[in-house]
Structures are given as structure tokens and as C-alpha cells.
Amino acid sequence: GTFESSAHPTSGTAEVQSDGSTKNLVFKNFKSDSGPDLRVYLSKDQTDDDFIDLGTLKGTEGSFFYELDSSVNLDEYSTVLIWCEDFSVLFGFNTLK
């Protein structure tokens, strides 16, 4: 899927890639504004009501990945959020297809 902007310009793509033993959420050509405590969440929707925290955003530009736990249900948690924890603001999102 392609990132869409919310409170801040956010672009690029993210997709899940698997080699059979591991699954990775791969960001490509990603770009977003910087902010305090930006996190990457897998969520059921565009809110932080029910999510899996993948950790700190690794960069505001470039390509990088996050290894996913094998227990993550991507049918249920199919929205990638770039979330500012300090201000509870959604920078951008991506719906995995």
C-alpha cells in the first residue's frame, strides 16, 4: 500500500515480505516530517485504540524494515500508522493490501 498524509505530509510505500520463516514490514521511498517520539503501529484502523507497537520510526526518509512477530494477524491489523506518541497525532497511514 501507499502512505497517505494525515496531520503531516507522509509518502512512500510499505508492504509485507516473507521468506517463509520471517515476515518483515518493508518501507520503501518513505518520507515524512520529523516529530517527537514517532512510532510505527499496526492497527485495526486509523486510530490508536487497538494496535501493535513496532517501535520507533527508524527514519523520516529512506527504505527500512521491521521484523514482525509470527503471531501478528495481518488480516486484523492491516493499517500502518506513523503516530506521534507525545501529542497523540497521526502523521500518516498505509492500508496493507
mmCIF file of C-alpha atoms in Angstrom:
data_model
loop_
_atom_site.group_PDB
_atom_site.id
_atom_site.type_symbol
_atom_site.label_atom_id
_atom_site.label_comp_id
_atom_site.label_asym_id
_atom_site.label_seq_id
_atom_site.Cartn_x
_atom_site.Cartn_y
_atom_site.Cartn_z
ATOM 1 C CA GLY A 1 0.000 0.000 0.000
ATOM 2 C CA THR A 2 0.875 3.657 -0.356
ATOM 3 C CA PHE A 3 1.172 6.027 2.587
ATOM 4 C CA GLU A 4 -1.393 8.807 2.826
ATOM 5 C CA SER A 5 -0.874 12.033 4.723
ATOM 6 C CA SER A 6 -2.861 12.940 7.796
ATOM 7 C CA ALA A 7 -1.582 15.773 10.055
ATOM 8 C CA HIS A 8 1.802 15.876 8.260
ATOM 9 C CA PRO A 9 2.941 15.080 4.698
ATOM 10 C CA THR A 10 3.772 11.371 4.512
ATOM 11 C CA SER A 11 4.597 9.364 1.380
ATOM 12 C CA GLY A 12 6.170 6.129 0.189
ATOM 13 C CA THR A 13 5.058 2.524 0.329
ATOM 14 C CA ALA A 14 5.004 -0.325 2.821
ATOM 15 C CA GLU A 15 4.479 -3.997 2.176
ATOM 16 C CA VAL A 16 4.882 -7.279 3.984
ATOM 17 C CA GLN A 17 7.576 -9.571 2.647
ATOM 18 C CA SER A 18 8.118 -13.140 3.818
ATOM 19 C CA ASP A 19 10.890 -15.655 3.211
ATOM 20 C CA GLY A 20 8.912 -18.469 4.792
ATOM 21 C CA SER A 21 10.460 -18.214 8.245
ATOM 22 C CA THR A 22 10.203 -14.465 8.908
ATOM 23 C CA LYS A 23 7.849 -11.656 7.928
ATOM 24 C CA ASN A 24 9.046 -8.085 7.508
ATOM 25 C CA LEU A 25 7.168 -4.832 7.073
ATOM 26 C CA VAL A 26 9.267 -3.096 4.418
ATOM 27 C CA PHE A 27 9.144 0.683 3.915
ATOM 28 C CA LYS A 28 10.308 1.960 0.502
ATOM 29 C CA ASN A 29 10.961 5.560 -0.529
ATOM 30 C CA PHE A 30 9.393 6.673 2.729
ATOM 31 C CA LYS A 31 9.254 10.356 3.636
ATOM 32 C CA SER A 32 7.582 12.226 6.499
ATOM 33 C CA ASP A 33 8.123 15.232 8.692
ATOM 34 C CA SER A 34 10.135 14.698 11.842
ATOM 35 C CA GLY A 35 8.468 14.886 15.215
ATOM 36 C CA PRO A 36 8.934 13.863 18.824
ATOM 37 C CA ASP A 37 8.568 10.162 19.637
ATOM 38 C CA LEU A 38 7.295 8.958 16.245
ATOM 39 C CA ARG A 39 6.182 5.336 16.464
ATOM 40 C CA VAL A 40 5.143 2.699 13.926
ATOM 41 C CA TYR A 41 1.905 0.940 14.828
ATOM 42 C CA LEU A 42 -0.032 -1.859 13.151
ATOM 43 C CA SER A 43 -3.640 -1.018 13.882
ATOM 44 C CA LYS A 44 -7.150 -2.187 13.069
ATOM 45 C CA ASP A 45 -7.981 1.303 11.724
ATOM 46 C CA GLN A 46 -6.606 4.850 11.692
ATOM 47 C CA THR A 47 -6.763 5.223 15.482
ATOM 48 C CA ASP A 48 -4.527 4.160 18.345
ATOM 49 C CA ASP A 49 -7.373 2.312 20.096
ATOM 50 C CA ASP A 50 -6.104 -1.209 19.326
ATOM 51 C CA PHE A 51 -2.611 -1.575 17.902
ATOM 52 C CA ILE A 52 0.708 -3.420 17.906
ATOM 53 C CA ASP A 53 3.691 -1.141 18.565
ATOM 54 C CA LEU A 54 6.554 -1.987 16.176
ATOM 55 C CA GLY A 55 8.854 0.587 17.737
ATOM 56 C CA THR A 56 10.382 3.945 16.983
ATOM 57 C CA LEU A 57 10.241 5.191 13.390
ATOM 58 C CA LYS A 58 13.692 4.314 12.001
ATOM 59 C CA GLY A 59 13.937 7.415 9.822
ATOM 60 C CA THR A 60 11.935 10.186 8.224
ATOM 61 C CA GLU A 61 13.374 9.354 4.790
ATOM 62 C CA GLY A 62 14.513 6.204 3.057
ATOM 63 C CA SER A 63 13.927 2.477 2.996
ATOM 64 C CA PHE A 64 13.982 0.218 6.052
ATOM 65 C CA PHE A 65 12.079 -2.675 7.636
ATOM 66 C CA TYR A 66 10.554 -4.001 10.843
ATOM 67 C CA GLU A 67 10.524 -7.711 11.630
ATOM 68 C CA LEU A 68 7.029 -8.914 12.507
ATOM 69 C CA ASP A 69 6.264 -11.477 15.176
ATOM 70 C CA SER A 70 4.782 -14.639 13.667
ATOM 71 C CA SER A 71 1.657 -14.192 15.811
ATOM 72 C CA VAL A 72 0.661 -10.894 14.120
ATOM 73 C CA ASN A 73 -2.651 -11.297 12.293
ATOM 74 C CA LEU A 74 -2.322 -9.017 9.259
ATOM 75 C CA ASP A 75 -5.959 -9.591 8.284
ATOM 76 C CA GLU A 76 -6.918 -7.905 11.548
ATOM 77 C CA TYR A 77 -4.035 -5.402 11.964
ATOM 78 C CA SER A 78 -3.754 -4.147 8.390
ATOM 79 C CA THR A 79 -3.236 -0.398 8.862
ATOM 80 C CA VAL A 80 0.264 1.013 9.347
ATOM 81 C CA LEU A 81 0.270 4.214 11.402
ATOM 82 C CA ILE A 82 3.026 6.784 11.813
ATOM 83 C CA TRP A 83 1.972 8.040 15.230
ATOM 84 C CA CYS A 84 3.372 10.865 17.378
ATOM 85 C CA GLU A 85 3.100 9.451 20.890
ATOM 86 C CA ASP A 86 3.849 12.764 22.650
ATOM 87 C CA PHE A 87 0.947 14.643 21.038
ATOM 88 C CA SER A 88 -1.370 11.751 20.016
ATOM 89 C CA VAL A 89 -1.211 12.840 16.380
ATOM 90 C CA LEU A 90 -1.449 10.653 13.281
ATOM 91 C CA PHE A 91 1.234 11.800 10.815
ATOM 92 C CA GLY A 92 0.262 9.350 8.056
ATOM 93 C CA PHE A 93 -1.093 5.877 7.379
ATOM 94 C CA ASN A 94 -0.982 2.975 4.946
ATOM 95 C CA THR A 95 -3.559 0.260 4.426
ATOM 96 C CA LEU A 96 -1.820 -3.032 3.585
ATOM 97 C CA LYS A 97 -3.352 -4.854 0.660
#
